[in-house]
mmCIF file of C-alpha atoms in Angstrom:
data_model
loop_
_atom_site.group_PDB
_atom_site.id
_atom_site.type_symbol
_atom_site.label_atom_id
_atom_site.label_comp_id
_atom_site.label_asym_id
_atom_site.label_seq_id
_atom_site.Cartn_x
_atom_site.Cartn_y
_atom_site.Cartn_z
ATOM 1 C CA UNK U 245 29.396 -60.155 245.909
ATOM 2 C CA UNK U 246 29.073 -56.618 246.998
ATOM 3 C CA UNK U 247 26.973 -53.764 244.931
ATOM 4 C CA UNK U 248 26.574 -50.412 245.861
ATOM 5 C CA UNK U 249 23.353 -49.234 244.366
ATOM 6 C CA UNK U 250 22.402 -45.534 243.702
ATOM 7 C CA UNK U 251 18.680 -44.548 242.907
ATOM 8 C CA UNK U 252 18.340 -40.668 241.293
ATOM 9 C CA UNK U 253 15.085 -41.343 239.222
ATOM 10 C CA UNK U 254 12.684 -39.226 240.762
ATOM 11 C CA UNK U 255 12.802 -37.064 244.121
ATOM 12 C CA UNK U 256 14.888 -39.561 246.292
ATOM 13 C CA UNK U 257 18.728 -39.524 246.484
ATOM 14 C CA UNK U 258 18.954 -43.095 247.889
ATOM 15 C CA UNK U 259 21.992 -45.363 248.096
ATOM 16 C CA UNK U 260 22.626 -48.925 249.247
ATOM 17 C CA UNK U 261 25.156 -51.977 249.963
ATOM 18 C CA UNK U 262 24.058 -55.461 249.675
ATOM 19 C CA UNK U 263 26.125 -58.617 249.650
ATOM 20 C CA UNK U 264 25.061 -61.434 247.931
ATOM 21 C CA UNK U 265 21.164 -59.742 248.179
ATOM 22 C CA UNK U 266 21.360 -59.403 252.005
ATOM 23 C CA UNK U 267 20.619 -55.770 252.764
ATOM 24 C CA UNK U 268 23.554 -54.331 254.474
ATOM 25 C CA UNK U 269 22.353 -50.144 254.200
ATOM 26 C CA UNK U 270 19.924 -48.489 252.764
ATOM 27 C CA UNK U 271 19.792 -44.681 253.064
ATOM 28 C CA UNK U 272 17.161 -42.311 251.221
ATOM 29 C CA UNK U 273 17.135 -38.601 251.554
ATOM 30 C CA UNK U 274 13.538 -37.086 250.987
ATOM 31 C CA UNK U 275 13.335 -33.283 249.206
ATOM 32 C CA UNK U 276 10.099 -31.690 251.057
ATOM 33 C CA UNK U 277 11.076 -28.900 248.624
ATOM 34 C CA UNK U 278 8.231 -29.918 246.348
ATOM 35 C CA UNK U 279 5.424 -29.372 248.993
ATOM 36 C CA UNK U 280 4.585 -25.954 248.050
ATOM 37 C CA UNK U 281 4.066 -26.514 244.445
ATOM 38 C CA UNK U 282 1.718 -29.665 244.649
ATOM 39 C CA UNK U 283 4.396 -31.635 242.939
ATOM 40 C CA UNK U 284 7.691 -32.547 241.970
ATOM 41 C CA UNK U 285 9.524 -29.451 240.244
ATOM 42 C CA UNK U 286 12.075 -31.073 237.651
ATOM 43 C CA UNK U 287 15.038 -28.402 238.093
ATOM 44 C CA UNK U 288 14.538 -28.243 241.880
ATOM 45 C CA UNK U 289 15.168 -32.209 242.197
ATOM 46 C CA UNK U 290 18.181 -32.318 240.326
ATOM 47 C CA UNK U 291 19.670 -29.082 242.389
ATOM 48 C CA UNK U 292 18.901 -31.468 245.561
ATOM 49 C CA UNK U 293 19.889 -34.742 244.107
ATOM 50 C CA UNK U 294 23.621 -32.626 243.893
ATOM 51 C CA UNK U 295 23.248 -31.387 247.384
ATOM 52 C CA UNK U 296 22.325 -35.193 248.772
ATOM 53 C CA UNK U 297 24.372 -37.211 246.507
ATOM 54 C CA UNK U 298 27.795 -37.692 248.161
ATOM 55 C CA UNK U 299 26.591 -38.011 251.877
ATOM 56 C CA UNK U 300 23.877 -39.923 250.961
ATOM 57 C CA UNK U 301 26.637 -42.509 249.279
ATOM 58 C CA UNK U 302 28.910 -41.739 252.019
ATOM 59 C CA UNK U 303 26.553 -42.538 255.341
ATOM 60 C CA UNK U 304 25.287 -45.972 253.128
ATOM 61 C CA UNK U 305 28.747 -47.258 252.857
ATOM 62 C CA UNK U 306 29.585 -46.360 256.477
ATOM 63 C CA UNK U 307 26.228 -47.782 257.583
ATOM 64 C CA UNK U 308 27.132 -51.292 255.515
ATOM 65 C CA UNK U 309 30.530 -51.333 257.555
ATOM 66 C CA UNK U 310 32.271 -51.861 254.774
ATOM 67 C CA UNK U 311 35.421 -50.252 252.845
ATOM 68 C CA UNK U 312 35.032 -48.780 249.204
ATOM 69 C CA UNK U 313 37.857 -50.924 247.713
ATOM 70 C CA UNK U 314 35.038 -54.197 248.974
ATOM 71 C CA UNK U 315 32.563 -53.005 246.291
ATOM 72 C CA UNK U 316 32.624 -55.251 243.432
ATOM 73 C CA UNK U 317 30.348 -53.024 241.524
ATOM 74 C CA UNK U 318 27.536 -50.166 241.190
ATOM 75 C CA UNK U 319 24.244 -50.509 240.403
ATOM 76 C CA UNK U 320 22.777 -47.273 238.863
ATOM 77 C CA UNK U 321 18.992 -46.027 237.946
ATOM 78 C CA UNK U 322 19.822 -45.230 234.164
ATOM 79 C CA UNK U 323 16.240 -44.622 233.382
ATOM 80 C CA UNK U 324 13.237 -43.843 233.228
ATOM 81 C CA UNK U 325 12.687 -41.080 235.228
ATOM 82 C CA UNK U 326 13.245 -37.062 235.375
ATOM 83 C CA UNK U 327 16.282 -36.545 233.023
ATOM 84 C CA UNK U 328 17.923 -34.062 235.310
ATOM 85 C CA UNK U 329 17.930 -36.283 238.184
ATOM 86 C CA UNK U 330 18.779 -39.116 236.073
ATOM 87 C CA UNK U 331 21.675 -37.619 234.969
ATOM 88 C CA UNK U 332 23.112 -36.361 238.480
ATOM 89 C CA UNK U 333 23.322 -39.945 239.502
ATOM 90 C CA UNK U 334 24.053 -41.133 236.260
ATOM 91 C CA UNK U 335 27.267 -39.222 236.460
ATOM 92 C CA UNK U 336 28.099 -39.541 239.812
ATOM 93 C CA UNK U 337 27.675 -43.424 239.338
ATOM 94 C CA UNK U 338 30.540 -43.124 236.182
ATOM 95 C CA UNK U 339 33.104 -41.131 238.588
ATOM 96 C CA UNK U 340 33.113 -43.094 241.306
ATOM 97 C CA UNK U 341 33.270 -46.001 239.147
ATOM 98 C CA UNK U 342 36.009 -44.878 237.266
ATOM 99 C CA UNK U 343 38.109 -43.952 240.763
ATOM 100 C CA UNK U 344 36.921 -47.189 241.983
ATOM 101 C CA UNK U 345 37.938 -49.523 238.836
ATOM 102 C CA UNK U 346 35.082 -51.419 239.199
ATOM 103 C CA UNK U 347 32.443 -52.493 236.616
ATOM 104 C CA UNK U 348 29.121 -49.939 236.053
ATOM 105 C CA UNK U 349 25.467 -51.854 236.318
ATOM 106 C CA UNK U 350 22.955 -49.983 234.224
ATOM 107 C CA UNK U 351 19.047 -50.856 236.285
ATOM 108 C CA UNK U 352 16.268 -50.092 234.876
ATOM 109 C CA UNK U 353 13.937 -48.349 237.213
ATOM 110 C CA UNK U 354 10.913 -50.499 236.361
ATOM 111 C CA UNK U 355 12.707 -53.758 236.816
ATOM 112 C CA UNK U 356 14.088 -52.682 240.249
ATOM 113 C CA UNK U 357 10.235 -51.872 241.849
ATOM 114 C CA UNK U 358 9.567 -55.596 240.410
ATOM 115 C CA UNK U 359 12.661 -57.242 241.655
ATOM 116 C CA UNK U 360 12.234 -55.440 245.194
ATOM 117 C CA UNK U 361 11.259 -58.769 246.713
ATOM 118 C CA UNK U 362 14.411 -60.136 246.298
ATOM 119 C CA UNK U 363 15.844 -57.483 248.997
ATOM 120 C CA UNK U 364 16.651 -60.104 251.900
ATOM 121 C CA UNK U 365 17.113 -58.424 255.516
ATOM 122 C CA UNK U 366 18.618 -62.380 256.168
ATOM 123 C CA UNK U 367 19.715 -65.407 254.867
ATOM 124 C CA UNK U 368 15.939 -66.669 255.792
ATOM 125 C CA UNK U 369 14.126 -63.979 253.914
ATOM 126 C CA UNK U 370 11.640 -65.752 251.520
ATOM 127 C CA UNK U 371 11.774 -64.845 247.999
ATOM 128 C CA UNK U 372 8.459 -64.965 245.033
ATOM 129 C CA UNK U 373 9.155 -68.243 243.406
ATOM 130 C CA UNK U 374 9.265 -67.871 239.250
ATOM 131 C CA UNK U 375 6.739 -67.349 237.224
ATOM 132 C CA UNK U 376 4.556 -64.256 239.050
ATOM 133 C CA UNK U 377 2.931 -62.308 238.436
ATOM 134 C CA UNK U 378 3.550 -58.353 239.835
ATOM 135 C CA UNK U 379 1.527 -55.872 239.865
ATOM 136 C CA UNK U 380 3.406 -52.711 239.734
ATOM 137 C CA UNK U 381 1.558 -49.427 240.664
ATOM 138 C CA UNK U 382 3.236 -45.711 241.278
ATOM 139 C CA UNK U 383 2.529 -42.164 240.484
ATOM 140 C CA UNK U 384 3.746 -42.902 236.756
ATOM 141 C CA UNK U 385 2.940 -46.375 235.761
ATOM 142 C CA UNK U 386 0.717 -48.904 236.098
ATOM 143 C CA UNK U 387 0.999 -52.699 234.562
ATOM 144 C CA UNK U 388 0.389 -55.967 235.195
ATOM 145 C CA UNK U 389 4.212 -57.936 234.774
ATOM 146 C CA UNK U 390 4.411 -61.400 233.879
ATOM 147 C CA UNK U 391 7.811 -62.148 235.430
ATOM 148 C CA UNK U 392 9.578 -65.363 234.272
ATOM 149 C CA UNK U 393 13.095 -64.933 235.727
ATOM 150 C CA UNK U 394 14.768 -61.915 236.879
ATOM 151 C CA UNK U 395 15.863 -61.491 233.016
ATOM 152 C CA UNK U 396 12.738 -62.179 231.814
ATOM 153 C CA UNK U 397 9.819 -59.642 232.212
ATOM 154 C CA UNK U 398 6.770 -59.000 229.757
ATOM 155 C CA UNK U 399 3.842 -56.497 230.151
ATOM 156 C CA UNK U 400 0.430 -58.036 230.181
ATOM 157 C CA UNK U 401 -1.161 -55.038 230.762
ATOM 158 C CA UNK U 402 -0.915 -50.719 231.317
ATOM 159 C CA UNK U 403 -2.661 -47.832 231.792
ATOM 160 C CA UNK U 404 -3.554 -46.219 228.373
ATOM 161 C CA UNK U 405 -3.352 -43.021 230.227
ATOM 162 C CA UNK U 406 -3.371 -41.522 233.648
ATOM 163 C CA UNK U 407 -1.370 -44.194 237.024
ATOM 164 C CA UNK U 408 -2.830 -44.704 240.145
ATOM 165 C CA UNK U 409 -0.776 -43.179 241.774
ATOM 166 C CA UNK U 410 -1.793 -39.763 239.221
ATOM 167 C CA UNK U 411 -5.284 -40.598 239.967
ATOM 168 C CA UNK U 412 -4.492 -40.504 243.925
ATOM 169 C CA UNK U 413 -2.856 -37.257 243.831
ATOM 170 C CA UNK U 414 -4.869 -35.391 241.393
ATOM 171 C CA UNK U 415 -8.022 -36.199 243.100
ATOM 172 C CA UNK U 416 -6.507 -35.111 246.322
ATOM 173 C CA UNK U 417 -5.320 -31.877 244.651
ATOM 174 C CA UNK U 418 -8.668 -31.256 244.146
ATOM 175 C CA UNK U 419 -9.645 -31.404 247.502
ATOM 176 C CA UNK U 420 -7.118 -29.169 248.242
ATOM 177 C CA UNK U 421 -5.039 -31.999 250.083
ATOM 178 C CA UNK U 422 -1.222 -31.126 250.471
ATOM 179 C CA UNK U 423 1.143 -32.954 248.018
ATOM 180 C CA UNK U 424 2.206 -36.193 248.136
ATOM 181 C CA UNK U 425 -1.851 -36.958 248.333
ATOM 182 C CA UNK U 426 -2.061 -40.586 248.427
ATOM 183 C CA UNK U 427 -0.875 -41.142 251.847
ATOM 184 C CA UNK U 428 -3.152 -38.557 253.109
ATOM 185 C CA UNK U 429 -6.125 -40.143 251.291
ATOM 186 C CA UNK U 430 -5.012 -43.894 252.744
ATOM 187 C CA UNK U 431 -5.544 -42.217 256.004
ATOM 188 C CA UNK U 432 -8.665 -40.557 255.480
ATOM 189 C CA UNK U 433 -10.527 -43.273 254.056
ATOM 190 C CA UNK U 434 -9.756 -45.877 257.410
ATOM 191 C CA UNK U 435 -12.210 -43.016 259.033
ATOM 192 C CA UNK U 436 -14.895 -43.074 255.533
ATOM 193 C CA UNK U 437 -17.379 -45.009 254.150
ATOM 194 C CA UNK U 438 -16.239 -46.447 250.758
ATOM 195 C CA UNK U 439 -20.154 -46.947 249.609
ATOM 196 C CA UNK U 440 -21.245 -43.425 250.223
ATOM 197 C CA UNK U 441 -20.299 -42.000 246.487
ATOM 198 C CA UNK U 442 -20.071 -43.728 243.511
ATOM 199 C CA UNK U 443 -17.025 -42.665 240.690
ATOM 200 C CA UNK U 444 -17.173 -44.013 237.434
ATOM 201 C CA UNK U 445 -15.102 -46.849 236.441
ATOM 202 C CA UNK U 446 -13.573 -47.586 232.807
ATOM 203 C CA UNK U 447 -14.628 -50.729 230.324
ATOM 204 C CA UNK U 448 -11.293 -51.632 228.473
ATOM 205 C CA UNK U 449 -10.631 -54.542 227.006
ATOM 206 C CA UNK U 450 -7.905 -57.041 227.947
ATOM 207 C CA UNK U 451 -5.749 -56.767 230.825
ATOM 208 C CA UNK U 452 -4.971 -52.659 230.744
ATOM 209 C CA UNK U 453 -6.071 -49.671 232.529
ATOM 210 C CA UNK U 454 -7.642 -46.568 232.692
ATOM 211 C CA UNK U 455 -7.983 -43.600 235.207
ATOM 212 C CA UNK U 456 -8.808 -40.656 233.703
ATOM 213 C CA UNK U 457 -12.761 -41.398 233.545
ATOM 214 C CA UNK U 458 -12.614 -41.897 237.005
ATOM 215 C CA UNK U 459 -10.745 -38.205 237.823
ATOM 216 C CA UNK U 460 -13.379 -36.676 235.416
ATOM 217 C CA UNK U 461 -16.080 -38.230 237.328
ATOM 218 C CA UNK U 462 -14.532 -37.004 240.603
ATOM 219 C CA UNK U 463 -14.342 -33.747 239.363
ATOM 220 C CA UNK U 464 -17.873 -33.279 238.270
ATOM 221 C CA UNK U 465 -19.041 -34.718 241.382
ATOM 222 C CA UNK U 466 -17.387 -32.142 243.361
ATOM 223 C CA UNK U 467 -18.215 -29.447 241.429
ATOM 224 C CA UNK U 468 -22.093 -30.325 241.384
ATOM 225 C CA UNK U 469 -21.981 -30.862 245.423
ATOM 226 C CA UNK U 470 -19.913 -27.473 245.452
ATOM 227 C CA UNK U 471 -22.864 -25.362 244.037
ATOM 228 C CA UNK U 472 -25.059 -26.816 246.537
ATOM 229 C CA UNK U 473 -22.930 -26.527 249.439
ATOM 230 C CA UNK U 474 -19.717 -24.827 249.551
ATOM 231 C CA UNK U 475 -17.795 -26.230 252.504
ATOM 232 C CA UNK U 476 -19.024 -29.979 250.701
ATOM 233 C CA UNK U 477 -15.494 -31.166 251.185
ATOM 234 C CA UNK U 478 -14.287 -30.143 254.407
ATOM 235 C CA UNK U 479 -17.474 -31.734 255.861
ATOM 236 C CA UNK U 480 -17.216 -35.089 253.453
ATOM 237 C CA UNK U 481 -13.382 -35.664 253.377
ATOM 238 C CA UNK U 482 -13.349 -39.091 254.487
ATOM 239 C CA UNK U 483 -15.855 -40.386 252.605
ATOM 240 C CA UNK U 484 -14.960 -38.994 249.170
ATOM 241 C CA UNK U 485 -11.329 -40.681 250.167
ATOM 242 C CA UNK U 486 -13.015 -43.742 251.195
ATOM 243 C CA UNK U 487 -14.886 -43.836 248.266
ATOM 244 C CA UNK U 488 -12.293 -42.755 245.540
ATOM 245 C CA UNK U 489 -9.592 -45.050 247.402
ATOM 246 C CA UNK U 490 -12.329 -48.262 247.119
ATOM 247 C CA UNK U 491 -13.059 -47.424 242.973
ATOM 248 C CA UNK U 492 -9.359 -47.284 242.580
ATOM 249 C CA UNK U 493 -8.510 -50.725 244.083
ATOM 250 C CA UNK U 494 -11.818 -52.266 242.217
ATOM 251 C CA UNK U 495 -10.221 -50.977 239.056
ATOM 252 C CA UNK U 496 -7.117 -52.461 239.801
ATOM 253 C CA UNK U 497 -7.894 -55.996 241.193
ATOM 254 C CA UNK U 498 -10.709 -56.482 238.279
ATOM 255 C CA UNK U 499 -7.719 -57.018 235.970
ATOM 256 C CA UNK U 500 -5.132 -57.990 238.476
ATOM 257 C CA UNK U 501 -7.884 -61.209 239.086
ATOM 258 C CA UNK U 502 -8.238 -61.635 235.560
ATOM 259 C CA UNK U 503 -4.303 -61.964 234.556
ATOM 260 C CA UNK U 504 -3.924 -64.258 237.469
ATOM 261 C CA UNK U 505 -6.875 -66.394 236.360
ATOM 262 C CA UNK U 506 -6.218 -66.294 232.984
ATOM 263 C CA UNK U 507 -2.548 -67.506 233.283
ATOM 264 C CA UNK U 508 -3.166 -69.711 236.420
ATOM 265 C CA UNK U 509 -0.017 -68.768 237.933
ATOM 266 C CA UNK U 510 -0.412 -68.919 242.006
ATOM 267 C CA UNK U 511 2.519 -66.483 243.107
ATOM 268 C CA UNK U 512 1.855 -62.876 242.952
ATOM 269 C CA UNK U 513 3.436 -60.027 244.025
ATOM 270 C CA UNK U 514 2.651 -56.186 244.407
ATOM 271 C CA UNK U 515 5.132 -53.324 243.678
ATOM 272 C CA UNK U 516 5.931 -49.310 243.625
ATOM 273 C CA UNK U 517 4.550 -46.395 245.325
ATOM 274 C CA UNK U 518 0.986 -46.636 245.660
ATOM 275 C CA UNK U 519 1.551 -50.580 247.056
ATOM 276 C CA UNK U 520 2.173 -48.951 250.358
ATOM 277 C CA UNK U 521 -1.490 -48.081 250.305
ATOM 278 C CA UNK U 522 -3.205 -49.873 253.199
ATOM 279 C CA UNK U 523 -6.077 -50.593 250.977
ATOM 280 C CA UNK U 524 -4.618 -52.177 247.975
ATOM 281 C CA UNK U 525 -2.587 -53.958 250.307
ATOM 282 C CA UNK U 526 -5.549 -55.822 252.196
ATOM 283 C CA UNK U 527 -7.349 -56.252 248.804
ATOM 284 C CA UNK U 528 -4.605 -58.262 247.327
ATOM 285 C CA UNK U 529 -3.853 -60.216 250.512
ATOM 286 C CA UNK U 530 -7.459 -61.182 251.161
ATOM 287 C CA UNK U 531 -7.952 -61.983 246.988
ATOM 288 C CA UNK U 532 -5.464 -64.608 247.650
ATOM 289 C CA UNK U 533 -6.531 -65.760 250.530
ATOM 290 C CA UNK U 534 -9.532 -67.002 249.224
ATOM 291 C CA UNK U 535 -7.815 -68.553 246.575
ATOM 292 C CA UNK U 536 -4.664 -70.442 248.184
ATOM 293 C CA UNK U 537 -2.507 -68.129 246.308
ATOM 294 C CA UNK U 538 0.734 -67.052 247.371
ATOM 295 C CA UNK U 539 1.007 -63.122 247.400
ATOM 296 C CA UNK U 540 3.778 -61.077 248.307
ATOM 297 C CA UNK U 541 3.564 -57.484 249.808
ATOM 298 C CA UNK U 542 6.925 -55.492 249.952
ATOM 299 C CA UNK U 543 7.747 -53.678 253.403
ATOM 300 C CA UNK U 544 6.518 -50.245 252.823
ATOM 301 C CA UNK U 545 10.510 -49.510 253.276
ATOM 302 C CA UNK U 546 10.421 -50.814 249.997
ATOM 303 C CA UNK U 547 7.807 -49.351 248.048
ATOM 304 C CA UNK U 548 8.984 -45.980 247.533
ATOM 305 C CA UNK U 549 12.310 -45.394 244.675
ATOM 306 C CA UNK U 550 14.820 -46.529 247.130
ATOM 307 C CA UNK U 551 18.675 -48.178 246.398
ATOM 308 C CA UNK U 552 18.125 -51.452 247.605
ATOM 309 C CA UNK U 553 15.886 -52.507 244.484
ATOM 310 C CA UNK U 554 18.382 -51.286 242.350
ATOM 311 C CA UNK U 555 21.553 -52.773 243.874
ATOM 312 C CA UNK U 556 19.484 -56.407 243.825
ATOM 313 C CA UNK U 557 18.497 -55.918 240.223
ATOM 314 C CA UNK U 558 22.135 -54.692 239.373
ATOM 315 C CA UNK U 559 23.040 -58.195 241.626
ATOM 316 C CA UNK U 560 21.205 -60.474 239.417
ATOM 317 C CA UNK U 561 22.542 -58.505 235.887
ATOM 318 C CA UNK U 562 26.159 -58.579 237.465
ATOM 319 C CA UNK U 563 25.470 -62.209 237.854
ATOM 320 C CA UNK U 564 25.212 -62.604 234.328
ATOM 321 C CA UNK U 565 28.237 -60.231 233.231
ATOM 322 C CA UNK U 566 26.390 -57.399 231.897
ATOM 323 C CA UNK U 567 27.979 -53.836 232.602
ATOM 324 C CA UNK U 568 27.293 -51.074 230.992
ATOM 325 C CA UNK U 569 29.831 -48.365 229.267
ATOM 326 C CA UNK U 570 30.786 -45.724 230.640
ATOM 327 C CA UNK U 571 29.586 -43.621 227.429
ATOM 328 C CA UNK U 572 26.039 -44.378 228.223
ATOM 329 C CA UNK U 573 23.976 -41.893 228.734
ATOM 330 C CA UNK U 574 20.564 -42.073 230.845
ATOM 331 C CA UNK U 575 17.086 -42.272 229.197
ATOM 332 C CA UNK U 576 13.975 -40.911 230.486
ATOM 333 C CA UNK U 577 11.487 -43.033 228.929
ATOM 334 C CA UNK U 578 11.496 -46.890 228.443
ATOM 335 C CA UNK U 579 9.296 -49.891 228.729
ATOM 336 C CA UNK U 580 9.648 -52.823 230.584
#
């Protein structure tokens, strides 16, 4: 079975071919557009998601080495995500479809960052065994996923207001770090020391999350070193990343380690944007380490809104004979 997935959620035009899961192409196109205004301007991405679309399709399927009439089917983001992007590859997806006369996969976005580690680059890739439990963490969401088949997906857990990934780049914002900030404050902190300042963290019950206390307490710590010394940050960089990046992964792994005690499931996985981070990734590994847990850590290829998630999660809804019409529109907001 061949899918051609197409990913338009956010700021990537991405496209991919897989056959039978095995990655064949995978081809994202970047907009650095939103660099200059610390973040990702709506109408701009959906002017560059109509600019990148077609070659973006066009280079995946000549990457795969394949012919259009092989596709069996297409695998599109329908949601959630910026509804101008959404609905540039929402309506490419329907035309080429409809010249195709193939079937149209509806994916939703969330279920494609879980189902990422089902991408295989073989036949010998090794795949998360069901249940797991996934951790998925971006710039917009962060919950702790209970997955019991690729069909079968409940929240344990969520932020009850600001992502990690939000907490990442508004705290480097602050520091007057160029946008995206999270992979600038990865790098910083390998050069910090994590135990120089101390950020608040939150006390909620159960298994969800909270950020905001922690950017408050960042920003008050800044300002109140500012009025002492006003070139504070340029000469403490690394440590305030080293120290914001170490709060952020406690917050995350105190709940992460309670879901996977609680439920006593020994598979785990991590997902989305901010599960590139070289920190969360080490804290994960070495939690379940010490545990004889089996944890999975996606290819930072992977992490990021790409096609390949999509096309696998279209894969396994194909599998079951569920298309989508070609009335339906995309949808910005949705939970799991």
């Amino acid at each position: 079975m061949i899918i051609l997935g197409i990913e338009s959620s956010c700021d990537d035009t991405s496209a991919a071919v897989i056959k039978d899961c095995v990655l064949l192409s995978n081809v994202i196109a970047s907009q650095k557009v939103h660099e200059a205004y610390g973040g990702v301007v709506p109408e701009l991405a959906s002017r560059a998601h109509q600019q990148n679309i077609v070659p973006v399709v066009s280079e995946a399927i000549r990457q795969a080495g394949i012919n259009k009439s092989e596709i069996d089917a297409i695998a599109f983001t329908r949601g959630p995500g910026l509804p101008g992007s959404l609905h540039v590859g929402t309506a490419f997806s329907k035309g080429l479809a409809l010249a195709l006369n193939i079937p149209l996969v509806d994916v939703n976005h969330l279920h494609g960052h879980v189902l990422a580690h089902f991408i295989k680059e073989d036949e010998d890739t090794e795949v998360p065994d069901f249940p797991f439990l996934c951790l998925l963490i971006s710039g917009g969401n962060s919950q702790i996923i209970k997955v019991e088949s690729p069909y079968d997906m409940g929240i344990m857990g969520q932020t009850i207001d600001d992502a990690a990934g939000e907490a990442f780049d508004k705290c480097a914002k602050v520091m007057g770090l160029p946008y995206p900030g999270g992979p600038i404050i990865d790098q910083l902190a390998q050069q910090g020391d994590p135990k120089r300042f101390k950020f608040a963290k939150p006390h909620i019950e159960g298994y969800n999350y909270s950020f905001s206390g922690l950017k408050t307490s960042f920003l008050y710590t800044l300002r109140d070193e500012l009025k002492l010394n006003p070139n504070f940050i340029e000469e403490n960089k690394a440590d305030l990343a080293a120290s914001l990046q170490k709060t952020i992964i406690d917050i995350l792994m105190d709940k992460f380690g309670k879901a996977i005690k609680d439920t006593g499931i020994k598979t785990v996985a991590i997902g989305g944007g901010v599960s590139a981070n070289s920190g969360v990734r080490a804290a994960v590994q070495q939690y379940c380490d010490r545990r004889g847990i089996k944890a999975f850590i996606p290819k930072r290829t992977f992490t990021t809104d790409n096609a390949a998630m999509i096309a696998v999660a279209g894969h396994y809804k194909f599998l079951r004979g569920e298309t989508c019409d070609i009335t339906a529109p995309p949808f910005a907001r949705v939970i799991i």
